[in-house]
C-alpha positions as CSV (number, residue, x, y, z in Angstrom):
1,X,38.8,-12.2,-6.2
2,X,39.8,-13.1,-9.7
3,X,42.3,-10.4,-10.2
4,X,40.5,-7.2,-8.9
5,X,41.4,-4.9,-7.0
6,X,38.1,-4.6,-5.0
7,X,34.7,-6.3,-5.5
8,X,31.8,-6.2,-3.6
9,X,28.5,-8.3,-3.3
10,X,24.8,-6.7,-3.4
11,X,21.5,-8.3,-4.1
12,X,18.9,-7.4,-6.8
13,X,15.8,-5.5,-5.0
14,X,12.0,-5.9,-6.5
15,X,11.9,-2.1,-7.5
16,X,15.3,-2.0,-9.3
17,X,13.6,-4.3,-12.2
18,X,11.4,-3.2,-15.6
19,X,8.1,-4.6,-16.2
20,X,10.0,-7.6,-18.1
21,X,10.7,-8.5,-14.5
22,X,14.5,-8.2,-15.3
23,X,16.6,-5.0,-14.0
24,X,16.5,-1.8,-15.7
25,X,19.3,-1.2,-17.7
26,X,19.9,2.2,-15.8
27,X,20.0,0.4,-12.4
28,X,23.3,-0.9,-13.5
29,X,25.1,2.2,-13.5
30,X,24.2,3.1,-10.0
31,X,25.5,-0.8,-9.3
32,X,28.7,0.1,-11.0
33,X,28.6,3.8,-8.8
34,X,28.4,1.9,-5.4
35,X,31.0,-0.3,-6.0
36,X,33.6,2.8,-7.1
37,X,32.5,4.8,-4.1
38,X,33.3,1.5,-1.7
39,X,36.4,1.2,-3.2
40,X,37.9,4.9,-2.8
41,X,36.8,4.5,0.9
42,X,38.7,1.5,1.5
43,X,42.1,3.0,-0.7
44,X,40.7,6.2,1.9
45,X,39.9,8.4,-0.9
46,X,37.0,10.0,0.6
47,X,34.4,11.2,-2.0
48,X,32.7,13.9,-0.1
49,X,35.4,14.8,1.2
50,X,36.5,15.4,-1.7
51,X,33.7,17.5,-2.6
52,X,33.9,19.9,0.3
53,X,37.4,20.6,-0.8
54,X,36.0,22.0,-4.4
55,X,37.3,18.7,-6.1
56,X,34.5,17.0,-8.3
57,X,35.4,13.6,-9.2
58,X,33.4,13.6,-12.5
59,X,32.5,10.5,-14.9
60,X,33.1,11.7,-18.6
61,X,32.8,8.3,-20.3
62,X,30.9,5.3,-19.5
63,X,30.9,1.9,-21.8
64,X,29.0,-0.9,-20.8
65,X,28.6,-4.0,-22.6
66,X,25.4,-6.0,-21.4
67,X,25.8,-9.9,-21.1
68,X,22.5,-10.9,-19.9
69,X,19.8,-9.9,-17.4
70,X,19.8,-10.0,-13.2
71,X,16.3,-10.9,-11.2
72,X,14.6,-9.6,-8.1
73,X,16.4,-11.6,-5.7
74,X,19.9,-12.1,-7.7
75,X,23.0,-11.9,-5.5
76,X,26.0,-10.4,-8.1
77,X,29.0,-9.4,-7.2
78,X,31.0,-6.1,-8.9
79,X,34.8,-6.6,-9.4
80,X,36.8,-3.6,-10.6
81,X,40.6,-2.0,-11.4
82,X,41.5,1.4,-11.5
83,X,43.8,2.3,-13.8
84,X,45.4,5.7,-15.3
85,X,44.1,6.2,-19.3
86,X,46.4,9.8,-19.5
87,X,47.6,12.2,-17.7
88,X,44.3,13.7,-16.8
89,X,42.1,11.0,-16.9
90,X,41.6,7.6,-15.0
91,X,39.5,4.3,-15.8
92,X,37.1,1.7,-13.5
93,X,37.0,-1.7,-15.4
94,X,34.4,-3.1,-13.6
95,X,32.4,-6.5,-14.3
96,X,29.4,-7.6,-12.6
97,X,28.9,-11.1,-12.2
98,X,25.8,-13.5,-10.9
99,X,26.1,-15.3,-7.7
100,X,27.4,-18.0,-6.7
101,X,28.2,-19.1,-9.9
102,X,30.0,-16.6,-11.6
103,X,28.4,-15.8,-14.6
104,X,28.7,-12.8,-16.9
105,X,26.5,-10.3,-16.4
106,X,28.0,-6.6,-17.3
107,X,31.3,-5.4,-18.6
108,X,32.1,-2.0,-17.9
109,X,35.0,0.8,-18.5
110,X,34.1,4.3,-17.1
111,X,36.6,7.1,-17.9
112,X,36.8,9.9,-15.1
113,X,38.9,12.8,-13.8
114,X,38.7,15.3,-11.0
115,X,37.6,19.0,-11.6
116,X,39.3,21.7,-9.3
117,X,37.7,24.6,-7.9
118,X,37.6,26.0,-11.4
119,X,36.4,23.2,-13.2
120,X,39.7,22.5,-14.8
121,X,40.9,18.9,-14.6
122,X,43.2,17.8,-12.0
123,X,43.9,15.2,-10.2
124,X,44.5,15.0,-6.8
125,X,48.2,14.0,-5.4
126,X,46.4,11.3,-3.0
127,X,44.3,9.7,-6.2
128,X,48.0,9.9,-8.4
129,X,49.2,7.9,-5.5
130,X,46.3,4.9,-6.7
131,X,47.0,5.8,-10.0
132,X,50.4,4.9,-9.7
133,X,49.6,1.6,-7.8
134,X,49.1,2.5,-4.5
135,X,45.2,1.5,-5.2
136,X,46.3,-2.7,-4.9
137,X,48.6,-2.3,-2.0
138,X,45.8,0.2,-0.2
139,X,42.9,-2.7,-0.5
140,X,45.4,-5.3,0.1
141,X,46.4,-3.7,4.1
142,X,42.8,-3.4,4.8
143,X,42.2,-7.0,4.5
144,X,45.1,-7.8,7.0
């Protein structure tokens, strides 16, 4: 896995690319998306469960770095590490690679933090738990 935490492999579907054949630049962020939400499911952070509870898990910064184009038909893979940026705040640096051999595709680094029921941030005590290095050990038992 190359050092990540999590990754996960999709394929490139016809609709997902521009009329330059190639896939929309927007397409990659709900590639990037899919991979965080598979990840807090296998750490068992459940997203909508989240939700029902009044805590938003909110993107407030994305960067992405573009290294060259997928095709309908591309298998990639998306690797990624979660990592605490403050005391409020948390960050996915995720990459998404070309299959099978590897190659460069996306670099990513999207800053979030969870809302309470008043919109304030907080983050959860389970999601300080990952935040504090329980995410590596978490992906690591559910491969056992």
């Amino acid at each position: 896995m190359d050092g990540y935490q999590f990754e996960i492999e999709m394929g490139v579907r016809d609709y997902e690319c521009d009329m330059q054949g190639i896939v929309n630049n927007s397409v990659y962020q709900n590639y990037l998306e899919h991979a965080r939400h598979e990840f807090l499911k296998v750490v068992g952070a459940d997203f909508g469960g989240y939700a029902k509870k009044g805590i938003n898990l909110v993107v407030v910064r994305a960067e992405l770095d573009y290294r060259f184009s997928l095709q309908s038909g591309d298998r990639f893979a998306v690797g990624l590490n979660l990592a605490r940026e403050s005391v409020l705040r948390f960050a996915f640096y995720q990459d998404i690679f070309r299959l099978p051999c590897r190659k460069p595709v996306l670099r990513a680094k999207i800053i979030g933090t969870a809302l309470n029921g008043s919109g304030r941030p907080e983050i959860p005590a389970a999601l300080v738990s990952l935040l504090d290095g329980g995410a590596g050990k978490a992906v690591e038992e559910t491969k056992e």
